[in-house]
PDB file of C-alpha atoms and ligand atoms in Angstrom:
ATOM      1  CA  MET A   1      90.032  65.480-280.614  1.00  0.00           C
ATOM      2  CA  SER A   2      86.778  67.307-279.990  1.00  0.00           C
ATOM      3  CA  GLN A   3      83.617  66.895-281.991  1.00  0.00           C
ATOM      4  CA  GLU A   4      82.114  70.168-283.080  1.00  0.00           C
ATOM      5  CA  LEU A   5      80.375  71.728-280.114  1.00  0.00           C
ATOM      6  CA  ASP A   6      77.234  73.809-280.482  1.00  0.00           C
ATOM      7  CA  PHE A   7      78.455  76.155-277.775  1.00  0.00           C
ATOM      8  CA  GLN A   8      75.588  78.621-278.118  1.00  0.00           C
ATOM      9  CA  GLN A   9      73.249  75.874-276.889  1.00  0.00           C
ATOM     10  CA  LEU A  10      75.215  75.496-273.656  1.00  0.00           C
ATOM     11  CA  LYS A  11      74.654  77.262-270.346  1.00  0.00           C
ATOM     12  CA  VAL A  12      77.074  80.045-269.515  1.00  0.00           C
ATOM     13  CA  TYR A  13      78.147  81.453-266.197  1.00  0.00           C
ATOM     14  CA  PHE A  14      77.154  85.108-265.825  1.00  0.00           C
ATOM     15  CA  GLY A  15      77.251  87.034-262.523  1.00  0.00           C
ATOM     16  CA  ASP A  16      76.569  84.311-260.021  1.00  0.00           C
ATOM     17  CA  ASN A  17      74.319  82.100-262.154  1.00  0.00           C
ATOM     18  CA  LEU A  18      74.227  79.592-264.960  1.00  0.00           C
ATOM     19  CA  ILE A  19      71.981  80.954-267.679  1.00  0.00           C
ATOM     20  CA  ASP A  20      71.294  80.480-271.400  1.00  0.00           C
ATOM     21  CA  PHE A  21      73.960  81.805-273.802  1.00  0.00           C
ATOM     22  CA  SER A  22      71.416  84.171-275.403  1.00  0.00           C
ATOM     23  CA  ASP A  23      70.443  85.672-272.020  1.00  0.00           C
ATOM     24  CA  ALA A  24      73.994  86.709-271.057  1.00  0.00           C
ATOM     25  CA  LYS A  25      74.145  90.318-272.189  1.00  0.00           C
ATOM     26  CA  LEU A  26      76.199  93.379-271.391  1.00  0.00           C
ATOM     27  CA  PRO A  27      74.563  96.809-271.553  1.00  0.00           C
ATOM     28  CA  ILE A  28      75.643  98.969-274.516  1.00  0.00           C
ATOM     29  CA  ALA A  29      76.423 101.803-272.063  1.00  0.00           C
ATOM     30  CA  SER A  30      78.780  99.661-269.928  1.00  0.00           C
ATOM     31  CA  SER A  31      82.524 100.399-269.770  1.00  0.00           C
ATOM     32  CA  ALA A  32      83.140  96.840-271.051  1.00  0.00           C
ATOM     33  CA  VAL A  33      81.359  97.708-274.301  1.00  0.00           C
ATOM     34  CA  LEU A  34      82.372 101.359-274.535  1.00  0.00           C
ATOM     35  CA  TYR A  35      86.112 100.960-273.723  1.00  0.00           C
ATOM     36  CA  GLY A  36      86.823  97.237-273.841  1.00  0.00           C
ATOM     37  CA  LEU A  37      87.187  97.454-270.031  1.00  0.00           C
ATOM     38  CA  SER A  38      87.260  93.742-269.243  1.00  0.00           C
ATOM     39  CA  VAL A  39      90.063  91.362-268.359  1.00  0.00           C
ATOM     40  CA  TYR A  40      90.087  87.729-269.379  1.00  0.00           C
ATOM     41  CA  SER A  41      91.762  84.393-269.515  1.00  0.00           C
ATOM     42  CA  VAL A  42      91.212  81.268-271.619  1.00  0.00           C
ATOM     43  CA  PHE A  43      92.023  77.864-270.184  1.00  0.00           C
ATOM     44  CA  ALA A  44      91.882  74.295-271.429  1.00  0.00           C
ATOM     45  CA  VAL A  45      89.613  71.717-269.895  1.00  0.00           C
ATOM     46  CA  ARG A  46      90.655  68.257-271.049  1.00  0.00           C
ATOM     47  CA  LYS A  47      89.032  64.839-270.949  1.00  0.00           C
ATOM     48  CA  THR A  48      91.346  62.472-269.026  1.00  0.00           C
ATOM     49  CA  ALA A  49      90.966  58.858-267.834  1.00  0.00           C
ATOM     50  CA  ASP A  50      90.060  60.363-264.453  1.00  0.00           C
ATOM     51  CA  GLY A  51      87.392  62.792-265.710  1.00  0.00           C
ATOM     52  CA  MET A  52      87.431  66.407-266.882  1.00  0.00           C
ATOM     53  CA  LYS A  53      90.402  68.447-265.733  1.00  0.00           C
ATOM     54  CA  ALA A  54      91.436  72.104-266.090  1.00  0.00           C
ATOM     55  CA  PHE A  55      95.031  73.076-266.834  1.00  0.00           C
ATOM     56  CA  ARG A  56      96.728  75.375-264.263  1.00  0.00           C
ATOM     57  CA  LEU A  57      93.454  76.826-263.016  1.00  0.00           C
ATOM     58  CA  THR A  58      95.063  78.599-260.048  1.00  0.00           C
ATOM     59  CA  ASP A  59      97.489  80.364-262.425  1.00  0.00           C
ATOM     60  CA  HIS A  60      94.595  81.505-264.610  1.00  0.00           C
ATOM     61  CA  PHE A  61      92.716  82.847-261.617  1.00  0.00           C
ATOM     62  CA  THR A  62      95.837  84.638-260.378  1.00  0.00           C
ATOM     63  CA  ARG A  63      96.363  86.193-263.793  1.00  0.00           C
ATOM     64  CA  LEU A  64      92.767  87.467-263.801  1.00  0.00           C
ATOM     65  CA  ILE A  65      93.263  88.968-260.339  1.00  0.00           C
ATOM     66  CA  GLU A  66      96.590  90.568-261.394  1.00  0.00           C
ATOM     67  CA  SER A  67      95.226  91.868-264.693  1.00  0.00           C
ATOM     68  CA  ALA A  68      92.325  93.490-262.815  1.00  0.00           C
ATOM     69  CA  LYS A  69      94.752  94.959-260.246  1.00  0.00           C
ATOM     70  CA  ILE A  70      96.979  96.490-262.949  1.00  0.00           C
ATOM     71  CA  ILE A  71      93.994  98.102-264.654  1.00  0.00           C
ATOM     72  CA  GLY A  72      92.318  99.123-261.381  1.00  0.00           C
ATOM     73  CA  ILE A  73      89.212  96.955-261.616  1.00  0.00           C
ATOM     74  CA  ASP A  74      89.077  96.673-257.811  1.00  0.00           C
ATOM     75  CA  ASP A  75      85.617  95.107-257.570  1.00  0.00           C
ATOM     76  CA  PHE A  76      86.690  91.660-258.842  1.00  0.00           C
ATOM     77  CA  ALA A  77      88.954  90.681-255.933  1.00  0.00           C
ATOM     78  CA  LYS A  78      86.267  91.811-253.479  1.00  0.00           C
ATOM     79  CA  LYS A  79      83.750  89.375-254.986  1.00  0.00           C
ATOM     80  CA  TRP A  80      85.805  86.400-256.006  1.00  0.00           C
ATOM     81  CA  ASP A  81      88.352  84.085-254.504  1.00  0.00           C
ATOM     82  CA  TYR A  82      89.927  80.955-255.959  1.00  0.00           C
ATOM     83  CA  GLU A  83      87.582  78.514-254.184  1.00  0.00           C
ATOM     84  CA  LYS A  84      84.476  80.231-255.524  1.00  0.00           C
ATOM     85  CA  PHE A  85      86.057  80.370-258.977  1.00  0.00           C
ATOM     86  CA  GLU A  86      86.900  76.668-259.063  1.00  0.00           C
ATOM     87  CA  LYS A  87      83.350  75.791-257.952  1.00  0.00           C
ATOM     88  CA  ALA A  88      81.890  77.938-260.709  1.00  0.00           C
ATOM     89  CA  VAL A  89      84.143  76.286-263.360  1.00  0.00           C
ATOM     90  CA  SER A  90      83.165  72.836-262.047  1.00  0.00           C
ATOM     91  CA  GLN A  91      79.474  73.694-262.129  1.00  0.00           C
ATOM     92  CA  LEU A  92      79.762  75.053-265.683  1.00  0.00           C
ATOM     93  CA  VAL A  93      81.442  71.887-266.950  1.00  0.00           C
ATOM     94  CA  SER A  94      79.287  69.358-265.058  1.00  0.00           C
ATOM     95  CA  GLU A  95      75.915  71.000-265.697  1.00  0.00           C
ATOM     96  CA  ASN A  96      76.664  71.169-269.405  1.00  0.00           C
ATOM     97  CA  ASN A  97      77.643  67.461-269.318  1.00  0.00           C
ATOM     98  CA  ILE A  98      80.931  68.218-271.061  1.00  0.00           C
ATOM     99  CA  ASP A  99      82.677  65.043-272.088  1.00  0.00           C
ATOM    100  CA  GLN A 100      85.296  66.305-274.569  1.00  0.00           C
ATOM    101  CA  ASP A 101      88.276  68.721-274.668  1.00  0.00           C
ATOM    102  CA  VAL A 102      87.057  72.330-274.571  1.00  0.00           C
ATOM    103  CA  PHE A 103      88.242  75.880-273.929  1.00  0.00           C
ATOM    104  CA  ILE A 104      86.631  78.094-271.344  1.00  0.00           C
ATOM    105  CA  ARG A 105      86.818  81.840-271.752  1.00  0.00           C
ATOM    106  CA  CYS A 106      86.439  83.664-268.499  1.00  0.00           C
ATOM    107  CA  SER A 107      86.044  87.453-268.524  1.00  0.00           C
ATOM    108  CA  VAL A 108      85.538  90.081-265.891  1.00  0.00           C
ATOM    109  CA  HIS A 109      83.541  92.932-267.375  1.00  0.00           C
ATOM    110  CA  VAL A 110      83.006  96.380-265.924  1.00  0.00           C
ATOM    111  CA  ASP A 111      79.262  96.827-266.384  1.00  0.00           C
ATOM    112  CA  THR A 112      78.625 100.177-264.670  1.00  0.00           C
ATOM    113  CA  LEU A 113      76.779 102.465-267.086  1.00  0.00           C
ATOM    114  CA  VAL A 114      78.310 105.669-268.534  1.00  0.00           C
ATOM    115  CA  ALA A 115      81.064 105.653-265.904  1.00  0.00           C
ATOM    116  CA  GLY A 116      83.568 107.624-268.011  1.00  0.00           C
ATOM    117  CA  THR A 117      87.181 106.643-268.542  1.00  0.00           C
ATOM    118  CA  LYS A 118      87.981 105.254-265.093  1.00  0.00           C
ATOM    119  CA  SER A 119      88.265 101.821-263.562  1.00  0.00           C
ATOM    120  CA  ARG A 120      88.154 101.999-259.773  1.00  0.00           C
ATOM    121  CA  GLY A 121      84.974 101.801-257.685  1.00  0.00           C
ATOM    122  CA  LEU A 122      82.866 100.359-260.527  1.00  0.00           C
ATOM    123  CA  ASN A 123      80.792  97.174-260.685  1.00  0.00           C
ATOM    124  CA  SER A 124      82.119  94.045-262.368  1.00  0.00           C
ATOM    125  CA  VAL A 125      80.441  90.884-263.597  1.00  0.00           C
ATOM    126  CA  LEU A 126      82.146  87.583-264.398  1.00  0.00           C
ATOM    127  CA  SER A 127      81.229  85.622-267.514  1.00  0.00           C
ATOM    128  CA  MET A 128      82.377  82.164-268.578  1.00  0.00           C
ATOM    129  CA  PHE A 129      81.516  80.251-271.704  1.00  0.00           C
ATOM    130  CA  ILE A 130      82.670  76.964-273.191  1.00  0.00           C
ATOM    131  CA  TYR A 131      83.806  76.741-276.843  1.00  0.00           C
ATOM    132  CA  PRO A 132      85.494  74.205-279.142  1.00  0.00           C
ATOM    133  CA  TYR A 133      89.050  73.092-278.556  1.00  0.00           C
ATOM    134  CA  LYS A 134      90.592  74.225-281.804  1.00  0.00           C
ATOM    135  CA  SER A 135      94.023  75.695-282.397  1.00  0.00           C
ATOM    136  CA  ILE A 136      94.318  79.228-283.767  1.00  0.00           C
ATOM    137  CA  LEU A 137      97.380  78.132-285.799  1.00  0.00           C
ATOM    138  CA  PRO A 138      97.833  75.385-288.419  1.00  0.00           C
ATOM    139  CA  GLU A 139      98.905  72.323-286.412  1.00  0.00           C
ATOM    140  CA  ALA A 140     101.528  71.226-288.920  1.00  0.00           C
ATOM    141  CA  GLY A 141     103.383  74.544-288.661  1.00  0.00           C
ATOM    142  CA  ALA A 142     102.781  78.282-288.871  1.00  0.00           C
ATOM    143  CA  ARG A 143     104.242  80.886-291.210  1.00  0.00           C
ATOM    144  CA  ILE A 144     104.671  84.274-289.543  1.00  0.00           C
ATOM    145  CA  LYS A 145     105.472  87.781-290.619  1.00  0.00           C
ATOM    146  CA  THR A 146     106.891  90.727-288.709  1.00  0.00           C
ATOM    147  CA  SER A 147     103.998  93.035-288.002  1.00  0.00           C
ATOM    148  CA  VAL A 148     103.809  96.542-289.406  1.00  0.00           C
ATOM    149  CA  TRP A 149     102.255  97.312-285.954  1.00  0.00           C
ATOM    150  CA  ARG A 150     104.457  97.427-282.860  1.00  0.00           C
ATOM    151  CA  ARG A 151     103.448  95.784-279.551  1.00  0.00           C
ATOM    152  CA  VAL A 152     101.807  98.253-277.159  1.00  0.00           C
ATOM    153  CA  PRO A 153     104.470  98.959-274.540  1.00  0.00           C
ATOM    154  CA  ASP A 154     104.040  98.379-270.796  1.00  0.00           C
ATOM    155  CA  ASN A 155     103.736 102.124-270.233  1.00  0.00           C
ATOM    156  CA  SER A 156     100.880 102.504-272.776  1.00  0.00           C
ATOM    157  CA  ILE A 157      98.584  99.480-272.442  1.00  0.00           C
ATOM    158  CA  PRO A 158     100.458  96.813-270.492  1.00  0.00           C
ATOM    159  CA  PRO A 159     100.536  93.461-272.382  1.00  0.00           C
ATOM    160  CA  ARG A 160     101.199  91.787-268.999  1.00  0.00           C
ATOM    161  CA  ALA A 161      97.537  92.461-268.182  1.00  0.00           C
ATOM    162  CA  LYS A 162      95.110  90.517-270.330  1.00  0.00           C
ATOM    163  CA  VAL A 163      92.763  93.402-271.109  1.00  0.00           C
ATOM    164  CA  ASN A 164      90.088  92.979-273.775  1.00  0.00           C
ATOM    165  CA  GLY A 165      90.553  96.472-275.252  1.00  0.00           C
ATOM    166  CA  ALA A 166      94.297  95.898-275.680  1.00  0.00           C
ATOM    167  CA  TYR A 167      93.565  93.068-278.137  1.00  0.00           C
ATOM    168  CA  ILE A 168      92.895  95.600-280.864  1.00  0.00           C
ATOM    169  CA  ASN A 169      96.693  95.607-281.123  1.00  0.00           C
ATOM    170  CA  SER A 170      96.584  91.835-281.784  1.00  0.00           C
ATOM    171  CA  VAL A 171      93.703  92.220-284.235  1.00  0.00           C
ATOM    172  CA  LEU A 172      95.717  94.762-286.263  1.00  0.00           C
ATOM    173  CA  GLY A 173      98.788  92.534-286.283  1.00  0.00           C
ATOM    174  CA  LYS A 174      96.972  89.315-287.095  1.00  0.00           C
ATOM    175  CA  GLN A 175      94.894  90.883-289.897  1.00  0.00           C
ATOM    176  CA  ASP A 176      97.991  92.455-291.413  1.00  0.00           C
ATOM    177  CA  ALA A 177      99.618  88.977-291.428  1.00  0.00           C
ATOM    178  CA  LEU A 178      96.514  87.284-292.905  1.00  0.00           C
ATOM    179  CA  ASP A 179      96.247  89.983-295.582  1.00  0.00           C
ATOM    180  CA  SER A 180      99.812  89.181-296.559  1.00  0.00           C
ATOM    181  CA  GLY A 181      99.169  85.431-296.756  1.00  0.00           C
ATOM    182  CA  TYR A 182     100.786  84.455-293.414  1.00  0.00           C
ATOM    183  CA  ASP A 183      99.230  82.612-290.485  1.00  0.00           C
ATOM    184  CA  ASP A 184     100.143  85.087-287.764  1.00  0.00           C
ATOM    185  CA  CYS A 185     102.163  88.168-286.962  1.00  0.00           C
ATOM    186  CA  LEU A 186     105.359  88.579-284.977  1.00  0.00           C
ATOM    187  CA  PHE A 187     105.243  91.645-282.764  1.00  0.00           C
ATOM    188  CA  LEU A 188     108.394  93.667-282.105  1.00  0.00           C
ATOM    189  CA  ASP A 189     108.621  96.167-279.262  1.00  0.00           C
ATOM    190  CA  MET A 190     109.316  99.903-279.723  1.00  0.00           C
ATOM    191  CA  ALA A 191     113.082  99.178-279.748  1.00  0.00           C
ATOM    192  CA  GLY A 192     112.653  96.525-282.455  1.00  0.00           C
ATOM    193  CA  HIS A 193     113.129  93.480-280.225  1.00  0.00           C
ATOM    194  CA  VAL A 194     110.989  90.353-280.442  1.00  0.00           C
ATOM    195  CA  CYS A 195     107.885  90.186-278.214  1.00  0.00           C
ATOM    196  CA  GLU A 196     105.361  87.500-279.170  1.00  0.00           C
ATOM    197  CA  LEU A 197     102.682  86.573-281.702  1.00  0.00           C
ATOM    198  CA  SER A 198      99.127  87.949-281.723  1.00  0.00           C
ATOM    199  CA  ALA A 199      98.001  85.502-279.028  1.00  0.00           C
ATOM    200  CA  ALA A 200     100.945  83.229-278.268  1.00  0.00           C
ATOM    201  CA  ASN A 201     104.510  83.392-276.909  1.00  0.00           C
ATOM    202  CA  ILE A 202     107.529  82.491-279.019  1.00  0.00           C
ATOM    203  CA  PHE A 203     110.584  80.302-278.368  1.00  0.00           C
ATOM    204  CA  LEU A 204     113.642  79.641-280.481  1.00  0.00           C
ATOM    205  CA  VAL A 205     116.235  76.889-280.258  1.00  0.00           C
ATOM    206  CA  LYS A 206     119.851  77.607-281.172  1.00  0.00           C
ATOM    207  CA  ASN A 207     122.703  75.152-280.595  1.00  0.00           C
ATOM    208  CA  GLY A 208     120.584  73.220-278.066  1.00  0.00           C
ATOM    209  CA  VAL A 209     119.682  76.329-275.999  1.00  0.00           C
ATOM    210  CA  LEU A 210     116.016  77.281-275.577  1.00  0.00           C
ATOM    211  CA  ILE A 211     115.605  81.062-275.851  1.00  0.00           C
ATOM    212  CA  THR A 212     112.548  83.256-275.288  1.00  0.00           C
ATOM    213  CA  PRO A 213     112.033  86.983-274.792  1.00  0.00           C
ATOM    214  CA  ASP A 214     112.135  87.836-271.087  1.00  0.00           C
ATOM    215  CA  SER A 215     109.059  88.945-269.151  1.00  0.00           C
ATOM    216  CA  THR A 216     109.943  92.645-269.491  1.00  0.00           C
ATOM    217  CA  SER A 217     109.808  92.448-273.287  1.00  0.00           C
ATOM    218  CA  ASP A 218     106.201  93.780-273.542  1.00  0.00           C
ATOM    219  CA  LEU A 219     104.541  90.386-273.646  1.00  0.00           C
ATOM    220  CA  LEU A 220     101.926  88.380-271.868  1.00  0.00           C
ATOM    221  CA  GLU A 221     103.607  86.061-269.412  1.00  0.00           C
ATOM    222  CA  GLY A 222     101.950  82.987-270.805  1.00  0.00           C
ATOM    223  CA  ILE A 223     101.029  80.108-268.538  1.00  0.00           C
ATOM    224  CA  ASN A 224     102.155  77.644-271.231  1.00  0.00           C
ATOM    225  CA  ARG A 225     105.425  79.624-271.627  1.00  0.00           C
ATOM    226  CA  LYS A 226     106.064  79.140-267.936  1.00  0.00           C
ATOM    227  CA  THR A 227     105.267  75.415-268.208  1.00  0.00           C
ATOM    228  CA  ILE A 228     107.587  74.903-271.222  1.00  0.00           C
ATOM    229  CA  ILE A 229     110.412  76.612-269.288  1.00  0.00           C
ATOM    230  CA  GLU A 230     109.780  74.298-266.323  1.00  0.00           C
ATOM    231  CA  TYR A 231     109.888  71.168-268.557  1.00  0.00           C
ATOM    232  CA  ALA A 232     113.080  72.321-270.285  1.00  0.00           C
ATOM    233  CA  LYS A 233     114.876  72.990-267.001  1.00  0.00           C
ATOM    234  CA  ASP A 234     113.854  69.555-265.691  1.00  0.00           C
ATOM    235  CA  LEU A 235     115.155  67.971-268.937  1.00  0.00           C
ATOM    236  CA  GLY A 236     118.515  69.685-268.393  1.00  0.00           C
ATOM    237  CA  ILE A 237     118.060  71.996-271.393  1.00  0.00           C
ATOM    238  CA  LYS A 238     119.667  75.417-270.981  1.00  0.00           C
ATOM    239  CA  VAL A 239     117.035  78.148-271.010  1.00  0.00           C
ATOM    240  CA  GLU A 240     117.702  81.821-271.690  1.00  0.00           C
ATOM    241  CA  GLN A 241     115.068  84.504-271.058  1.00  0.00           C
ATOM    242  CA  ARG A 242     116.522  87.671-272.576  1.00  0.00           C
ATOM    243  CA  THR A 243     116.163  90.359-275.234  1.00  0.00           C
ATOM    244  CA  VAL A 244     115.858  88.636-278.624  1.00  0.00           C
ATOM    245  CA  ASP A 245     116.766  90.198-281.985  1.00  0.00           C
ATOM    246  CA  LEU A 246     114.575  89.578-285.038  1.00  0.00           C
ATOM    247  CA  THR A 247     117.521  88.186-287.020  1.00  0.00           C
ATOM    248  CA  GLU A 248     118.081  85.516-284.322  1.00  0.00           C
ATOM    249  CA  LEU A 249     114.757  84.047-285.421  1.00  0.00           C
ATOM    250  CA  TYR A 250     115.871  83.975-289.100  1.00  0.00           C
ATOM    251  CA  ILE A 251     118.801  81.725-288.250  1.00  0.00           C
ATOM    252  CA  ALA A 252     117.192  79.650-285.459  1.00  0.00           C
ATOM    253  CA  ASP A 253     117.515  75.894-285.497  1.00  0.00           C
ATOM    254  CA  GLU A 254     113.896  75.637-284.400  1.00  0.00           C
ATOM    255  CA  LEU A 255     111.087  78.033-283.628  1.00  0.00           C
ATOM    256  CA  PHE A 256     107.748  77.452-281.992  1.00  0.00           C
ATOM    257  CA  ALA A 257     104.728  79.302-280.672  1.00  0.00           C
ATOM    258  CA  CYS A 258     102.963  78.333-277.473  1.00  0.00           C
ATOM    259  CA  GLY A 259      99.820  79.319-275.689  1.00  0.00           C
ATOM    260  CA  THR A 260      96.467  77.940-274.625  1.00  0.00           C
ATOM    261  CA  SER A 261      94.828  78.459-278.021  1.00  0.00           C
ATOM    262  CA  ALA A 262      98.013  78.088-280.106  1.00  0.00           C
ATOM    263  CA  TRP A 263      98.985  74.818-278.345  1.00  0.00           C
ATOM    264  CA  LEU A 264     102.666  74.229-279.105  1.00  0.00           C
ATOM    265  CA  THR A 265     103.050  74.826-282.820  1.00  0.00           C
ATOM    266  CA  PRO A 266     106.238  74.783-284.869  1.00  0.00           C
ATOM    267  CA  ILE A 267     106.951  77.962-286.807  1.00  0.00           C
ATOM    268  CA  THR A 268     108.248  76.967-290.218  1.00  0.00           C
ATOM    269  CA  GLU A 269     108.799  80.389-291.793  1.00  0.00           C
ATOM    270  CA  VAL A 270     109.527  83.984-290.681  1.00  0.00           C
ATOM    271  CA  ASP A 271     109.423  86.830-293.234  1.00  0.00           C
ATOM    272  CA  GLY A 272     110.072  84.394-296.102  1.00  0.00           C
ATOM    273  CA  ARG A 273     112.963  82.579-294.323  1.00  0.00           C
ATOM    274  CA  LYS A 274     112.376  78.851-293.819  1.00  0.00           C
ATOM    275  CA  ILE A 275     113.198  77.401-290.393  1.00  0.00           C
ATOM    276  CA  ASP A 276     114.599  73.931-289.698  1.00  0.00           C
ATOM    277  CA  SER A 277     113.324  72.304-292.936  1.00  0.00           C
ATOM    278  CA  GLY A 278     110.401  71.089-290.831  1.00  0.00           C
ATOM    279  CA  ASN A 279     112.277  68.864-288.358  1.00  0.00           C
ATOM    280  CA  HIS A 280     111.739  70.675-285.080  1.00  0.00           C
ATOM    281  CA  ILE A 281     113.050  67.842-282.900  1.00  0.00           C
ATOM    282  CA  LEU A 282     113.114  69.636-279.532  1.00  0.00           C
ATOM    283  CA  SER A 283     109.820  71.391-280.270  1.00  0.00           C
ATOM    284  CA  LYS A 284     108.178  68.036-280.948  1.00  0.00           C
ATOM    285  CA  LYS A 285     109.625  66.539-277.767  1.00  0.00           C
ATOM    286  CA  LEU A 286     108.298  69.404-275.638  1.00  0.00           C
ATOM    287  CA  SER A 287     104.970  69.320-277.485  1.00  0.00           C
ATOM    288  CA  LYS A 288     104.551  65.592-276.797  1.00  0.00           C
ATOM    289  CA  LEU A 289     105.331  66.086-273.128  1.00  0.00           C
ATOM    290  CA  HIS A 290     102.862  68.993-272.934  1.00  0.00           C
ATOM    291  CA  LEU A 291     100.091  67.006-274.619  1.00  0.00           C
ATOM    292  CA  ASP A 292     100.725  64.153-272.185  1.00  0.00           C
ATOM    293  CA  THR A 293     100.478  66.581-269.272  1.00  0.00           C
ATOM    294  CA  LEU A 294      97.226  68.068-270.561  1.00  0.00           C
ATOM    295  CA  SER A 295      95.651  64.668-271.066  1.00  0.00           C
ATOM    296  CA  GLY A 296      96.659  63.437-267.593  1.00  0.00           C
ATOM    297  CA  LYS A 297      99.472  61.168-268.717  1.00  0.00           C
ATOM    298  CA  SER A 298     102.730  62.876-267.668  1.00  0.00           C
ATOM    299  CA  LYS A 299     104.480  63.109-264.301  1.00  0.00           C
ATOM    300  CA  TYR A 300     103.397  66.806-264.221  1.00  0.00           C
ATOM    301  CA  SER A 301      99.686  66.096-264.646  1.00  0.00           C
ATOM    302  CA  ASP A 302      98.798  65.631-260.951  1.00  0.00           C
ATOM    303  CA  LYS A 303     100.396  68.951-260.029  1.00  0.00           C
ATOM    304  CA  LEU A 304      99.092  70.991-262.965  1.00  0.00           C
ATOM    305  CA  LEU A 305      95.583  69.675-263.514  1.00  0.00           C
ATOM    306  CA  THR A 306      92.508  70.379-261.391  1.00  0.00           C
ATOM    307  CA  LYS A 307      89.749  67.775-261.363  1.00  0.00           C
ATOM    308  CA  LEU A 308      86.397  69.445-262.012  1.00  0.00           C
TER     309      LEU A 308
HETATM  310  N1  PMP B   1     100.509  86.186-275.581  1.00  0.00           N
HETATM  311  C1  PMP B   1      99.286  86.670-275.856  1.00  0.00           C
HETATM  312  C2  PMP B   1      99.172  88.046-276.386  1.00  0.00           C
HETATM  313  C3  PMP B   1      98.155  85.873-275.640  1.00  0.00           C
HETATM  314  O1  PMP B   1      96.923  86.348-275.897  1.00  0.00           O
HETATM  315  C4  PMP B   1      98.315  84.544-275.171  1.00  0.00           C
HETATM  316  C5  PMP B   1      97.117  83.658-274.955  1.00  0.00           C
HETATM  317  N2  PMP B   1      96.564  83.814-273.698  1.00  0.00           N
HETATM  318  C6  PMP B   1      99.611  84.091-274.867  1.00  0.00           C
HETATM  319  C7  PMP B   1     100.690  84.948-275.081  1.00  0.00           C
HETATM  320  C8  PMP B   1      99.838  82.735-274.264  1.00  0.00           C
HETATM  321  O2  PMP B   1      99.380  82.721-272.941  1.00  0.00           O
HETATM  322  P1  PMP B   1      98.878  81.392-272.226  1.00  0.00           P
HETATM  323  O3  PMP B   1      99.973  80.405-272.366  1.00  0.00           O
HETATM  324  O4  PMP B   1      98.657  81.790-270.823  1.00  0.00           O
HETATM  325  O5  PMP B   1      97.647  80.987-272.934  1.00  0.00           O
END
C-alpha cells in the first residue's frame, strides 16, 4: 500500500499547465466558489508490474463530459477531448515521479466572476491533483445507518451528475452517521427506497443473487458498480438491478459498498442489524478479483487500465 504522500508538495494541473499546489487558486467571486458549480471525478492510478496505470480513464472522462452536459457547463467539451485529457493525466503522474498507488481528483470549475445562477456560456478551468490512496471506509467492514436526510432526487439536483455543490447532501448524511457512531450513511430516495452511501454504491447478496438499486434510483452510476456487475455476469452470478427496500438490507446474506474511494468494503451492520456474521464470501471473491484487476493481474486489466 501507499506510503504517506505529501501531496501539497506535488505539481497540480490547472488550466493547461502544471503548477505548484499553492498557486492553483479559484477566485472568490467565481461560480465554482459561490455555488459549488464544478463537476468532478476521482480515479485510481495504480502501480503495476508494467508501470503506472489508471483505472477506466475513458469512463471517468465520459462521466465528466456527461456531468457537465447535464448541468449546462458547455465550455468543457469545447476545450477538452479524451486524448488531451489522457496526456494531461500522464504528464501529471510522470512529472511528479509517482511510483505508488494514488488517487487523482479531476474537477471542472466554472471560474467566470459574478455570473449569477446560470451555467451556459461561462468559462471553465480544469484542475487535477494527486492525493493518497486511502479508503474512506474501514477496510475490515463498515457499519452504516439510514440517513435522516433523503437523497436529492434527479429532478432537484441530479445525483447522476457528479456536481460539487450536490455533495452537501453527502456531507449532511455522512456527518449525521458519524455523529451517531456509524461509519457512513445509507441514503433512501423520496419514496423510501435504497439509493447509495455518501460516496459509494451498495450491493446486497440474497440466495446467491447480486442485487443493487437500478440506475434510476437517484444514485451516481458508479464506474466500480458497473465493473462489479460485469464481473458477476461473467462469473455466472445472477444480477438484479431494481428498486430495493430498506428491509431487504436487514436480512441480506451479504452487503458491500463499492466505489473508487470506498474500494469494495463489506458492510457488517445496518441500523443495528448485523449482516453475515462477517463472512461475506461472494463480496470477498469480487473484491479479490477487483484488486487483481486494479493492480494489473486479472484478465480484465488490459481492457480496463490505461498505461500512463
Ligand atoms: N456514489 C457516490 C455518491 C459517489 O460519490 C461515488 C464515488 N465517485 C460513487 C457512488 C462510486 O462511484 P465510482 O465507482 O465511479 O467511484
